[in-house]
Short mmCIF file of C-alpha atoms and ligand atoms in Angstrom, two decimals:
data_model
loop_
_atom_site.label_atom_id
_atom_site.label_comp_id
_atom_site.label_asym_id
_atom_site.label_seq_id
_atom_site.Cartn_x
_atom_site.Cartn_y
_atom_site.Cartn_z
CA UNK A 1 -10.11 -15.16 -10.91
CA UNK A 2 -9.73 -11.79 -12.51
CA UNK A 3 -10.97 -8.68 -10.76
CA UNK A 4 -13.32 -7.80 -13.63
CA UNK A 5 -15.28 -9.66 -16.31
CA UNK A 6 -13.98 -9.80 -19.88
CA UNK A 7 -16.71 -7.33 -20.87
CA UNK A 8 -15.61 -4.79 -18.28
CA UNK A 9 -12.00 -5.14 -19.38
CA UNK A 10 -13.00 -4.80 -23.03
CA UNK A 11 -14.91 -1.55 -22.38
CA UNK A 12 -12.11 -0.32 -20.12
CA UNK A 13 -9.39 -1.04 -22.65
CA UNK A 14 -11.38 0.13 -25.68
CA UNK A 15 -13.91 2.59 -24.34
CA UNK A 16 -16.66 3.46 -26.85
CA UNK A 17 -17.79 7.03 -27.44
CA UNK A 18 -14.93 8.73 -25.63
CA UNK A 19 -14.63 12.45 -26.05
CA UNK A 20 -16.53 15.70 -26.15
CA UNK A 21 -19.42 17.09 -28.18
CA UNK A 22 -18.68 20.79 -28.52
CA UNK A 23 -22.24 21.79 -29.44
CA UNK A 24 -23.97 19.28 -27.17
CA UNK A 25 -27.68 19.67 -26.48
CA UNK A 26 -27.28 18.34 -22.97
CA UNK A 27 -24.27 17.96 -20.67
CA UNK A 28 -24.22 16.24 -17.29
CA UNK A 29 -21.43 15.84 -14.77
CA UNK A 30 -21.69 13.73 -11.61
CA UNK A 31 -19.36 12.50 -8.88
CA UNK A 32 -16.48 14.36 -7.34
CA UNK A 33 -12.74 14.24 -7.28
CA UNK A 34 -12.70 13.68 -3.53
CA UNK A 35 -14.32 10.28 -3.96
CA UNK A 36 -12.23 9.46 -6.98
CA UNK A 37 -14.93 9.29 -9.68
CA UNK A 38 -16.23 11.94 -12.05
CA UNK A 39 -18.29 11.24 -15.14
CA UNK A 40 -19.27 13.75 -17.76
CA UNK A 41 -21.78 12.95 -20.52
CA UNK A 42 -22.46 14.94 -23.67
CA UNK A 43 -25.66 14.34 -25.68
CA UNK A 44 -26.72 15.34 -29.15
CA UNK A 45 -30.47 15.05 -29.56
CA UNK A 46 -32.50 15.11 -32.78
CA UNK A 47 -36.29 14.64 -32.73
CA UNK A 48 -36.19 13.14 -29.24
CA UNK A 49 -33.59 10.61 -30.37
CA UNK A 50 -30.10 10.50 -28.87
CA UNK A 51 -28.22 10.80 -32.11
CA UNK A 52 -24.79 11.06 -30.52
CA UNK A 53 -23.27 10.65 -27.09
CA UNK A 54 -19.75 11.08 -25.75
CA UNK A 55 -18.22 10.78 -22.32
CA UNK A 56 -15.21 11.74 -20.25
CA UNK A 57 -14.41 9.92 -17.04
CA UNK A 58 -11.94 10.27 -14.20
CA UNK A 59 -12.09 7.06 -12.23
CA UNK A 60 -11.25 3.42 -11.85
CA UNK A 61 -11.55 0.66 -14.44
CA UNK A 62 -15.18 -0.06 -13.71
CA UNK A 63 -16.08 3.65 -13.83
CA UNK A 64 -14.61 3.95 -17.30
CA UNK A 65 -16.25 0.69 -18.45
CA UNK A 66 -19.63 1.71 -16.97
CA UNK A 67 -19.54 5.05 -18.78
CA UNK A 68 -18.64 3.36 -22.03
CA UNK A 69 -21.39 0.74 -21.71
CA UNK A 70 -23.99 3.33 -20.72
CA UNK A 71 -23.27 5.36 -23.84
CA UNK A 72 -23.65 2.24 -25.98
CA UNK A 73 -26.98 1.46 -24.35
CA UNK A 74 -28.53 4.85 -25.11
CA UNK A 75 -26.98 5.75 -28.44
CA UNK A 76 -29.67 5.94 -31.14
CA UNK A 77 -32.43 5.41 -28.57
CA UNK A 78 -35.37 7.72 -27.83
CA UNK A 79 -35.06 9.97 -24.79
CA UNK A 80 -37.88 8.12 -23.09
CA UNK A 81 -35.86 4.91 -23.22
CA UNK A 82 -32.67 6.57 -22.02
CA UNK A 83 -34.56 8.02 -19.06
CA UNK A 84 -35.32 4.49 -18.00
CA UNK A 85 -31.77 3.19 -18.12
CA UNK A 86 -30.92 1.71 -14.73
CA UNK A 87 -27.58 1.07 -13.12
CA UNK A 88 -28.53 -2.59 -12.99
CA UNK A 89 -28.90 -2.70 -16.75
CA UNK A 90 -25.46 -1.18 -17.13
CA UNK A 91 -23.91 -3.67 -14.70
CA UNK A 92 -25.68 -6.59 -16.34
CA UNK A 93 -24.58 -5.55 -19.80
CA UNK A 94 -21.03 -5.65 -18.43
CA UNK A 95 -21.57 -9.22 -17.18
CA UNK A 96 -21.61 -7.92 -13.63
CA UNK A 97 -19.46 -5.72 -11.41
CA UNK A 98 -17.91 -6.55 -8.04
CA UNK A 99 -20.27 -5.47 -5.22
CA UNK A 100 -18.07 -2.63 -4.03
CA UNK A 101 -17.95 -1.28 -7.61
CA UNK A 102 -21.71 -1.12 -8.16
CA UNK A 103 -21.61 2.61 -7.38
CA UNK A 104 -19.79 3.07 -10.71
CA UNK A 105 -22.87 1.86 -12.59
CA UNK A 106 -25.02 4.15 -10.43
CA UNK A 107 -22.83 7.05 -11.42
CA UNK A 108 -23.27 6.18 -15.11
CA UNK A 109 -27.05 6.16 -14.73
CA UNK A 110 -26.93 9.48 -12.89
CA UNK A 111 -24.63 11.04 -15.49
CA UNK A 112 -27.09 10.26 -18.27
CA UNK A 113 -30.07 11.51 -16.25
CA UNK A 114 -28.17 14.67 -15.44
CA UNK A 115 -27.36 15.28 -19.13
CA UNK A 116 -31.01 14.68 -20.05
CA UNK A 117 -32.12 17.09 -17.30
CA UNK A 118 -29.78 19.67 -18.73
CA UNK A 119 -31.29 19.11 -22.17
CA UNK A 120 -34.82 19.47 -20.83
CA UNK A 121 -34.03 22.63 -18.90
CA UNK A 122 -32.42 24.12 -22.00
CA UNK A 123 -35.61 23.25 -23.88
CA UNK A 124 -37.53 25.16 -21.24
CA UNK A 125 -39.51 22.07 -20.33
CA UNK B 1 6.92 -8.91 -17.15
CA UNK B 2 8.27 -6.43 -14.63
CA UNK B 3 7.43 -7.04 -10.99
CA UNK B 4 7.54 -3.65 -9.26
CA UNK B 5 5.53 -4.44 -6.15
CA UNK B 6 8.18 -5.77 -3.81
CA UNK B 7 6.72 -3.83 -0.88
CA UNK B 8 3.60 -5.99 -1.17
CA UNK B 9 5.63 -9.15 -1.19
CA UNK B 10 8.80 -10.57 -2.68
CA UNK B 11 9.48 -13.71 -4.64
CA UNK B 12 11.25 -16.30 -2.50
CA UNK B 13 14.96 -16.66 -3.20
CA UNK B 14 16.24 -19.93 -4.60
CA UNK B 15 18.18 -20.67 -1.44
CA UNK B 16 15.07 -20.07 0.70
CA UNK B 17 12.97 -22.34 -1.52
CA UNK B 18 15.64 -25.05 -1.49
CA UNK B 19 15.89 -24.87 2.29
CA UNK B 20 12.17 -25.04 2.71
CA UNK B 21 11.77 -27.98 0.34
CA UNK B 22 14.59 -29.89 1.97
CA UNK B 23 13.33 -29.25 5.48
CA UNK B 24 9.75 -30.17 4.74
CA UNK B 25 11.27 -33.60 4.21
CA UNK B 26 13.95 -33.59 6.90
CA UNK B 27 12.34 -31.77 9.79
CA UNK B 28 8.83 -33.13 9.86
CA UNK B 29 9.23 -34.08 13.51
CA UNK B 30 7.76 -31.95 16.26
CA UNK B 31 10.49 -29.78 17.73
CA UNK B 32 9.09 -30.44 21.20
CA UNK B 33 9.51 -34.23 20.95
CA UNK B 34 12.44 -35.84 22.67
CA UNK B 35 13.26 -38.56 20.11
CA UNK B 36 15.77 -37.84 17.40
CA UNK B 37 13.38 -36.87 14.60
CA UNK B 38 11.96 -34.18 16.86
CA UNK B 39 15.35 -33.10 18.10
CA UNK B 40 16.56 -32.60 14.51
CA UNK B 41 13.74 -30.10 14.06
CA UNK B 42 14.65 -28.46 17.35
CA UNK B 43 18.27 -28.05 16.27
CA UNK B 44 17.29 -26.48 12.96
CA UNK B 45 14.88 -24.18 14.75
CA UNK B 46 17.47 -23.02 17.27
CA UNK B 47 20.09 -22.56 14.57
CA UNK B 48 17.69 -20.31 12.68
CA UNK B 49 17.06 -18.33 15.87
CA UNK B 50 20.78 -17.90 16.43
CA UNK B 51 21.41 -16.87 12.82
CA UNK B 52 18.65 -14.29 12.86
CA UNK B 53 19.76 -12.94 16.23
CA UNK B 54 23.32 -12.54 14.94
CA UNK B 55 22.14 -10.71 11.85
CA UNK B 56 20.43 -7.98 13.88
CA UNK B 57 22.73 -7.80 16.89
CA UNK B 58 20.38 -9.63 19.26
CA UNK B 59 20.65 -12.68 21.49
CA UNK B 60 18.85 -15.86 20.39
CA UNK B 61 16.48 -15.83 23.37
CA UNK B 62 15.36 -12.35 22.37
CA UNK B 63 13.79 -13.68 19.14
CA UNK B 64 10.19 -14.92 19.15
CA UNK B 65 8.97 -16.55 15.95
CA UNK B 66 5.54 -15.42 14.80
CA UNK B 67 3.20 -15.84 11.85
CA UNK B 68 4.50 -12.61 10.34
CA UNK B 69 4.71 -8.88 10.76
CA UNK B 70 1.11 -8.31 11.82
CA UNK B 71 1.33 -10.74 14.72
CA UNK B 72 4.68 -9.33 15.82
CA UNK B 73 3.25 -5.78 15.82
CA UNK B 74 0.20 -6.88 17.80
CA UNK B 75 2.29 -8.74 20.35
CA UNK B 76 4.80 -5.94 20.84
CA UNK B 77 2.14 -3.29 21.37
CA UNK B 78 -0.12 -5.36 23.57
CA UNK B 79 2.86 -6.45 25.69
CA UNK B 80 3.96 -2.87 26.26
CA UNK B 81 0.38 -1.83 26.97
CA UNK B 82 0.04 -4.50 29.62
CA UNK B 83 3.28 -3.46 31.30
CA UNK B 84 2.14 0.16 31.12
CA UNK B 85 -1.30 -0.52 32.49
CA UNK B 86 0.19 -2.36 35.47
CA UNK B 87 1.97 0.87 36.39
CA UNK B 88 -0.97 3.11 35.61
CA UNK B 89 0.67 4.36 32.43
CA UNK B 90 -1.81 4.36 29.58
CA UNK B 91 -0.42 6.72 26.97
CA UNK B 92 1.11 5.52 23.70
CA UNK B 93 2.86 7.53 21.01
CA UNK B 94 2.88 6.43 17.40
CA UNK B 95 2.63 8.06 13.99
CA UNK B 96 -0.19 8.82 11.60
CA UNK B 97 1.16 6.65 8.80
CA UNK B 98 1.87 3.35 10.55
CA UNK B 99 0.76 0.07 9.03
CA UNK B 100 -2.77 -0.97 10.00
CA UNK B 101 -1.31 -3.84 12.05
CA UNK B 102 -0.16 -1.06 14.40
CA UNK B 103 -2.96 1.48 13.97
CA UNK B 104 -5.80 -1.00 14.43
CA UNK B 105 -4.12 -2.48 17.50
CA UNK B 106 -3.88 1.02 18.95
CA UNK B 107 -7.54 1.62 18.12
CA UNK B 108 -8.41 -1.41 20.20
CA UNK B 109 -6.34 -0.15 23.10
CA UNK B 110 -8.25 3.11 22.96
CA UNK B 111 -11.36 1.13 23.84
CA UNK B 112 -9.48 -0.07 26.90
CA UNK B 113 -8.85 3.48 28.05
CA UNK B 114 -5.47 4.12 26.46
CA UNK B 115 -4.72 7.54 25.08
CA UNK B 116 -2.96 7.56 21.73
CA UNK B 117 -0.89 10.41 20.31
CA UNK B 118 -0.13 10.13 16.60
CA UNK B 119 2.88 12.21 15.59
CA UNK B 120 2.76 14.29 12.43
CA UNK B 121 4.84 12.81 9.62
CA UNK B 122 5.17 16.10 7.74
CA UNK B 123 5.20 16.59 3.99
CA UNK B 124 8.45 14.70 3.62
CA UNK B 125 7.18 11.66 5.52
CA UNK B 126 9.77 12.02 8.30
CA UNK B 127 9.07 12.22 12.03
CA UNK B 128 10.74 15.04 13.96
CA UNK B 129 12.81 14.17 17.00
CA UNK B 130 11.79 17.24 18.99
CA UNK B 131 8.13 16.49 18.37
CA UNK B 132 8.57 13.02 19.80
CA UNK B 133 10.33 14.41 22.86
CA UNK B 134 7.58 16.98 23.37
CA UNK B 135 4.90 14.30 23.16
CA UNK B 136 6.40 12.06 25.84
CA UNK B 137 4.54 12.30 29.15
CA UNK B 138 4.85 10.87 32.64
CA UNK B 139 2.30 8.22 31.71
CA UNK B 140 3.72 7.26 28.31
CA UNK B 141 4.34 3.51 28.26
CA UNK B 142 5.28 2.96 24.61
CA UNK B 143 6.54 4.69 21.51
CA UNK B 144 5.98 2.70 18.33
CA UNK B 145 7.33 4.14 15.08
CA UNK B 146 7.88 2.24 11.87
CA UNK B 147 11.44 1.97 10.58
CA UNK B 148 10.43 2.61 6.98
CA UNK B 149 7.02 3.31 5.57
CA UNK B 150 5.50 0.64 3.34
CA UNK B 151 3.87 3.04 0.88
CA UNK B 152 6.22 5.97 0.48
CA UNK B 153 9.37 4.24 1.74
CA UNK B 154 10.56 7.07 3.98
CA UNK B 155 13.12 5.95 6.56
CA UNK B 156 12.82 7.33 10.08
CA UNK B 157 15.69 8.44 12.33
CA UNK B 158 15.11 5.33 14.43
CA UNK B 159 18.37 5.40 16.38
CA UNK B 160 17.77 9.02 17.47
CA UNK B 161 14.14 8.38 18.33
CA UNK B 162 15.26 5.36 20.35
CA UNK B 163 17.78 7.48 22.20
CA UNK B 164 15.03 9.89 23.22
CA UNK B 165 12.89 7.02 24.48
CA UNK B 166 15.82 5.63 26.45
CA UNK B 167 16.42 9.01 28.04
CA UNK B 168 12.80 9.15 29.17
CA UNK B 169 12.68 5.50 30.12
CA UNK B 170 9.89 4.66 27.69
CA UNK B 171 9.69 1.37 25.74
CA UNK B 172 10.44 1.77 22.04
CA UNK B 173 9.07 -0.56 19.35
CA UNK B 174 9.70 -0.33 15.65
CA UNK B 175 7.89 -2.09 12.82
CA UNK B 176 10.93 -2.89 10.68
CA UNK B 177 9.01 -5.08 8.24
CA UNK B 178 9.94 -2.96 5.21
CA UNK B 179 13.42 -2.07 6.39
CA UNK B 180 15.08 -5.29 7.43
CA UNK B 181 17.20 -6.85 4.70
CA UNK B 182 17.07 -3.62 2.68
CA UNK B 183 18.83 -1.12 4.93
CA UNK B 184 21.12 -1.80 7.89
CA UNK B 185 19.18 -2.75 11.03
CA UNK B 186 20.82 -3.45 14.36
CA UNK B 187 18.84 -3.50 17.57
CA UNK B 188 21.70 -2.05 19.61
CA UNK B 189 22.74 0.76 17.28
CA UNK B 190 19.08 1.53 16.73
CA UNK B 191 18.23 1.72 20.44
CA UNK B 192 15.10 -0.38 20.08
CA UNK B 193 13.45 -2.50 22.73
CA UNK B 194 11.18 -4.39 20.34
CA UNK B 195 11.25 -4.90 16.60
CA UNK B 196 8.90 -6.63 14.15
CA UNK B 197 9.94 -8.38 10.95
CA UNK B 198 8.28 -10.46 8.25
CA UNK B 199 10.07 -12.98 6.02
CA UNK B 200 8.08 -12.39 2.84
CA UNK B 201 9.43 -8.88 2.47
CA UNK B 202 13.02 -10.11 2.10
CA UNK B 203 12.59 -13.11 -0.23
CA UNK B 204 11.52 -15.49 2.52
CA UNK B 205 8.20 -17.33 2.83
CA UNK B 206 4.83 -15.79 3.71
CA UNK B 207 3.26 -16.49 7.08
CA UNK B 208 6.57 -16.37 8.95
CA UNK B 209 8.12 -13.53 10.90
CA UNK B 210 9.64 -12.67 14.21
CA UNK B 211 9.52 -10.27 17.09
CA UNK B 212 12.68 -9.13 18.80
CA UNK B 213 12.13 -8.35 22.47
CA UNK B 214 15.02 -7.12 24.55
CA UNK B 215 15.67 -9.38 27.51
CA UNK B 216 13.99 -8.31 30.69
CA UNK B 217 10.83 -7.09 28.97
CA UNK B 218 7.82 -9.14 29.90
CA UNK B 219 5.98 -10.41 26.84
CA UNK B 220 2.25 -11.02 26.75
CA UNK B 221 1.25 -14.23 25.04
CA UNK B 222 -1.33 -13.67 22.30
CA UNK B 223 -1.67 -17.33 21.39
CA UNK B 224 -2.22 -19.54 24.38
CA UNK B 225 -1.39 -23.21 24.44
CA UNK B 226 1.84 -25.15 24.53
CA UNK B 227 5.16 -23.95 25.88
CA UNK B 228 6.78 -23.18 22.53
CA UNK B 229 8.90 -20.03 22.25
CA UNK B 230 9.50 -20.18 26.00
CA UNK B 231 5.79 -19.87 26.64
CA UNK B 232 5.56 -16.63 24.70
CA UNK B 233 3.86 -18.01 21.58
CA UNK B 234 2.10 -21.34 21.50
CA UNK B 235 1.81 -23.60 18.46
CA UNK B 236 3.98 -26.27 16.88
CA UNK B 237 6.71 -24.41 15.05
CA UNK B 238 6.86 -24.03 11.27
CA UNK B 239 10.47 -25.19 11.15
CA UNK B 240 10.93 -25.24 7.35
CA UNK B 241 9.45 -21.74 7.07
CA UNK B 242 11.52 -20.36 9.93
CA UNK B 243 14.75 -21.87 8.58
CA UNK B 244 13.96 -20.48 5.12
CA UNK B 245 13.44 -17.06 6.71
CA UNK B 246 16.87 -17.26 8.33
CA UNK B 247 18.48 -18.22 5.02
CA UNK B 248 16.70 -15.39 3.20
CA UNK B 249 17.70 -12.83 5.81
CA UNK B 250 21.31 -13.96 5.72
CA UNK B 251 21.39 -13.57 1.95
CA UNK B 252 19.69 -10.18 2.12
CA UNK B 253 22.06 -8.85 4.77
CA UNK B 254 25.14 -10.20 3.02
CA UNK B 255 24.26 -8.50 -0.25
CA UNK B 256 22.74 -5.43 1.37
CA UNK B 257 25.36 -2.81 0.53
CA UNK B 258 25.73 -4.02 -3.04
CA UNK B 259 21.96 -4.12 -3.54
CA UNK B 260 21.48 -0.78 -1.84
CA UNK B 261 23.81 0.97 -4.21
CA UNK B 262 22.50 -0.72 -7.31
CA UNK B 263 18.80 -0.44 -6.49
CA UNK B 264 18.87 3.13 -5.20
CA UNK B 265 20.56 4.23 -8.42
CA UNK B 266 17.66 2.77 -10.39
CA UNK B 267 15.20 4.34 -7.97
CA UNK B 268 16.76 7.74 -8.61
CA UNK B 269 16.53 7.20 -12.38
CA UNK B 270 12.86 6.34 -12.03
CA UNK B 271 12.24 9.40 -9.90
CA UNK B 272 14.05 11.61 -12.37
CA UNK B 273 12.18 10.15 -15.34
CA UNK B 274 8.73 10.28 -13.77
CA UNK B 275 9.26 13.81 -12.46
CA UNK B 276 9.29 14.91 -16.10
CA UNK B 277 5.61 14.06 -16.38
CA UNK B 278 3.88 17.39 -15.89
CA UNK B 279 1.79 17.99 -12.78
CA UNK B 280 3.20 15.04 -10.92
CA UNK B 281 4.93 14.90 -7.56
CA UNK B 282 7.09 12.47 -5.67
CA UNK B 283 5.61 11.40 -2.34
CA UNK B 284 8.03 11.44 0.55
CA UNK B 285 11.61 12.64 0.87
CA UNK B 286 13.68 11.91 -2.25
CA UNK B 287 16.73 10.57 -0.40
CA UNK B 288 15.65 9.40 3.03
CA UNK B 289 13.73 6.51 1.54
CA UNK B 290 14.10 2.79 0.92
CA UNK B 291 16.37 1.99 -2.02
CA UNK B 292 13.57 0.40 -4.04
CA UNK B 293 10.67 2.74 -3.31
CA UNK B 294 9.20 5.22 -5.79
CA UNK B 295 5.79 6.77 -5.10
CA UNK B 296 4.20 9.46 -7.23
CA UNK B 297 0.93 11.32 -7.53
CA UNK B 298 -0.30 12.28 -10.99
CA UNK B 299 -2.94 14.95 -11.12
CA UNK B 300 -6.16 14.36 -13.09
CA UNK B 301 -6.13 10.57 -13.15
CA UNK B 302 -7.17 7.71 -10.88
CA UNK B 303 -4.77 5.03 -9.65
CA UNK B 304 -6.69 1.84 -10.35
CA UNK B 305 -7.10 2.51 -14.05
CA UNK B 306 -3.41 3.40 -14.15
CA UNK B 307 -2.53 0.05 -12.57
CA UNK B 308 -4.76 -1.95 -14.93
CA UNK B 309 -3.23 -0.35 -18.00
CA UNK B 310 0.28 -0.82 -16.65
CA UNK B 311 -0.59 -4.47 -16.03
CA UNK B 312 -1.57 -4.69 -19.72
CA UNK B 313 1.93 -3.46 -20.48
CA UNK B 314 3.44 -6.11 -18.22
CA UNK B 315 4.18 -3.89 -15.21
CA UNK B 316 2.94 -4.93 -11.79
CA UNK B 317 2.64 -2.03 -9.36
CA UNK B 318 0.31 -0.66 -6.71
CA UNK B 319 -1.61 2.48 -5.81
CA UNK B 320 -3.06 4.23 -2.78
CA UNK B 321 -6.30 5.14 -4.53
CA UNK B 322 -9.58 4.40 -2.78
CA UNK B 323 -10.55 1.95 -5.51
CA UNK B 324 -7.53 -0.20 -4.81
CA UNK B 325 -8.02 -0.12 -1.05
CA UNK B 326 -11.65 -1.18 -1.20
CA UNK B 327 -12.69 1.82 0.89
CA UNK B 328 -13.92 5.29 0.00
CA UNK B 329 -10.81 7.05 1.18
CA UNK B 330 -7.43 6.99 -0.45
CA UNK B 331 -4.39 5.77 1.48
CA UNK B 332 -4.05 7.11 5.03
CA UNK B 333 -0.33 7.46 4.36
CA UNK B 334 -0.81 9.91 1.49
CA UNK B 335 -3.37 11.86 3.50
CA UNK B 336 -0.92 11.93 6.44
CA UNK B 337 1.75 13.65 4.34
CA UNK B 338 -0.83 16.24 3.33
CA UNK B 339 -1.92 15.07 -0.08
CA UNK B 340 -5.56 16.04 -0.64
CA UNK B 341 -8.04 13.38 -1.75
CA UNK B 342 -8.15 14.65 -5.35
CA UNK B 343 -4.50 13.89 -6.01
CA UNK B 344 -4.09 11.01 -3.56
CA UNK B 345 -6.43 8.97 -5.78
CA UNK B 346 -3.90 9.31 -8.59
CA UNK B 347 -0.97 7.66 -6.86
CA UNK B 348 1.42 5.01 -8.09
CA UNK B 349 3.83 2.96 -5.99
CA UNK B 350 6.68 1.18 -7.75
CA UNK B 351 8.87 -0.96 -5.50
CA UNK B 352 11.77 -2.37 -7.44
CA UNK B 353 14.57 -4.71 -6.37
CA UNK B 354 18.00 -5.98 -7.34
CA UNK B 355 16.58 -7.83 -10.32
CA UNK B 356 15.17 -4.69 -11.92
CA UNK B 357 17.31 -3.76 -14.94
CA UNK B 358 18.14 -0.42 -16.53
CA UNK B 359 15.95 -1.44 -19.46
CA UNK B 360 13.08 -2.10 -17.05
CA UNK B 361 13.50 1.38 -15.60
CA UNK B 362 13.44 2.95 -19.04
CA UNK B 363 10.42 0.88 -20.04
CA UNK B 364 8.52 1.79 -16.86
CA UNK B 365 9.10 5.52 -17.35
CA UNK B 366 7.88 5.33 -20.93
CA UNK B 367 4.86 3.19 -20.05
CA UNK B 368 3.76 5.38 -17.13
CA UNK B 369 4.12 8.50 -19.26
CA UNK B 370 1.97 6.95 -22.01
CA UNK B 371 -0.72 5.70 -19.67
CA UNK B 372 -0.96 8.95 -17.71
CA UNK B 373 -1.22 10.94 -20.94
CA UNK B 374 -3.88 8.58 -22.27
CA UNK B 375 -6.00 8.68 -19.10
CA UNK B 376 -5.73 12.46 -18.95
CA UNK B 377 -6.96 12.67 -22.55
CA UNK B 378 -10.49 11.84 -21.42
CA UNK B 379 -10.42 12.98 -17.82
CA UNK B 380 -12.96 15.74 -17.12
CA UNK B 381 -10.79 16.98 -14.26
CA UNK B 382 -7.76 17.30 -16.49
CA UNK B 383 -9.87 19.21 -19.04
CA UNK B 384 -10.96 21.68 -16.36
CA UNK B 385 -7.41 22.07 -15.08
CA UNK B 386 -6.00 22.72 -18.52
CA UNK B 387 -8.86 25.13 -19.31
CA UNK B 388 -8.05 27.06 -16.14
CA UNK B 389 -11.46 26.33 -14.59
CA UNK B 390 -9.67 24.62 -11.73
CA UNK B 391 -6.33 25.28 -10.10
CA UNK B 392 -3.57 22.71 -10.43
CA UNK B 393 -2.56 21.31 -7.08
CA UNK B 394 0.66 19.66 -8.23
C1 PLP C 401 5.14 -2.00 7.50
C2 PLP C 401 4.43 -3.29 7.56
N1 PLP C 401 4.06 -3.80 8.74
C3 PLP C 401 3.42 -4.97 8.85
C4 PLP C 401 3.11 -5.72 7.74
C5 PLP C 401 2.36 -7.01 7.90
O1 PLP C 401 3.22 -8.11 7.74
P1 PLP C 401 2.60 -9.56 7.46
O2 PLP C 401 2.03 -9.52 6.10
O3 PLP C 401 3.78 -10.49 7.54
O4 PLP C 401 1.62 -9.82 8.53
C6 PLP C 401 3.47 -5.23 6.48
C7 PLP C 401 3.17 -5.98 5.24
O5 PLP C 401 2.12 -5.98 4.68
C8 PLP C 401 4.15 -4.00 6.39
O6 PLP C 401 4.49 -3.49 5.21
#
């Protein structure tokens, strides 16, 4: 059996929404190099809708795939929906992650929350 | 497909496979039985013991067959500990980058009141003779130092270390699992009292190995039962596996100098090529290392994703990143030579062999360069490093 599902490998090999948004409305970075995972999310927000999202990730295959899937799940969605994205939803959308890799999906959830927090604090809310 | 993970295991040689197949048929009898079918097995078993002994400068009765390197390491250390304890000597010296078969056994001895000193392996991955001598105490009962490291391939001055142990009358064990069949090993020249080996690292079968124990040293039995191996290791012998191990070792030793020259040349080409990747560093001394071992750290990327993408390109390798070890920490070997976590996660081990071609070497260099560049292109750490927000370590 392969280490990862086909979905994980697809998102790892062809990550969606990779890159940077120079004039992002919200940026979030979570994780640390010591543990071997860092995720950075960039959001563009128009009328409370996430109109664009990009990510950069330093980490293993499942970290890259989780970031990619998380961006897909929130792109074009209202902020309120993105706030509710759970790590479980990310893992499920990837057809599951090995137990010891679940923290990668947690990191993806946290990265999005952190970027949204940044957006809200910039809005003065 | 390029298999560059020979330190993990090797493919069995044709001669070893042929021997094993033939003997599964011919030596199905129990080597302890007195009728002829059993005695045939016994003869094959003893011939294998003699052949292996000859190949490492030992006597046949000094060879104990085991289930592999881990068991041999456990038995060597626990035997020395028992001898030590009986004389009130409960101090053991080892090194920080031993295989877990050694380190975890030592951890267990700690619970039994043993004191363990782990020698520094320095940035080059080499143990210093004077530091060993300084660490030896009145109550030291064992020094156990690996012949060559399984991750970074550095080869230790075993003969000199053995000499020091001899001078101080302390038992000396070496885990030669990665060394034997790849570099010259001789128990007399190397001044060792005990030595562990495993067949699957030199094109023999998995689950078979041996422990050399110099005559006169009392061995503790880990597996109790029948009187096999002169009462030092119970269990009906795996005759086909043991004979295949002997054949594989003979082949490896006979072609050792030729392979050494050929493989180390390719290793040096790989090292030269990969060194050109910016912000990378070789792990371990460039020359005092196994002929097939190349181990690098690449800053700004993580090892598992590197391995997966190399696999997509047909290259099978390994890494010391936390994600590949299933724990939160990267390899204890890389940490022992002073690599910080941040760069230890971005390590790559390539262990090539005599079948690796010049084209393979070229292809690997190109593939690693491409994959590292690609992963850095969306690594937030790399972005910060390039932007000067963080200092490069490598
Ligand atoms: C240095 C070293 N010691 C011990 C072992 C364990 O050998 P085995 O797999 O035969 O138990 C290995 C192999 O994984 C090794 O590389």
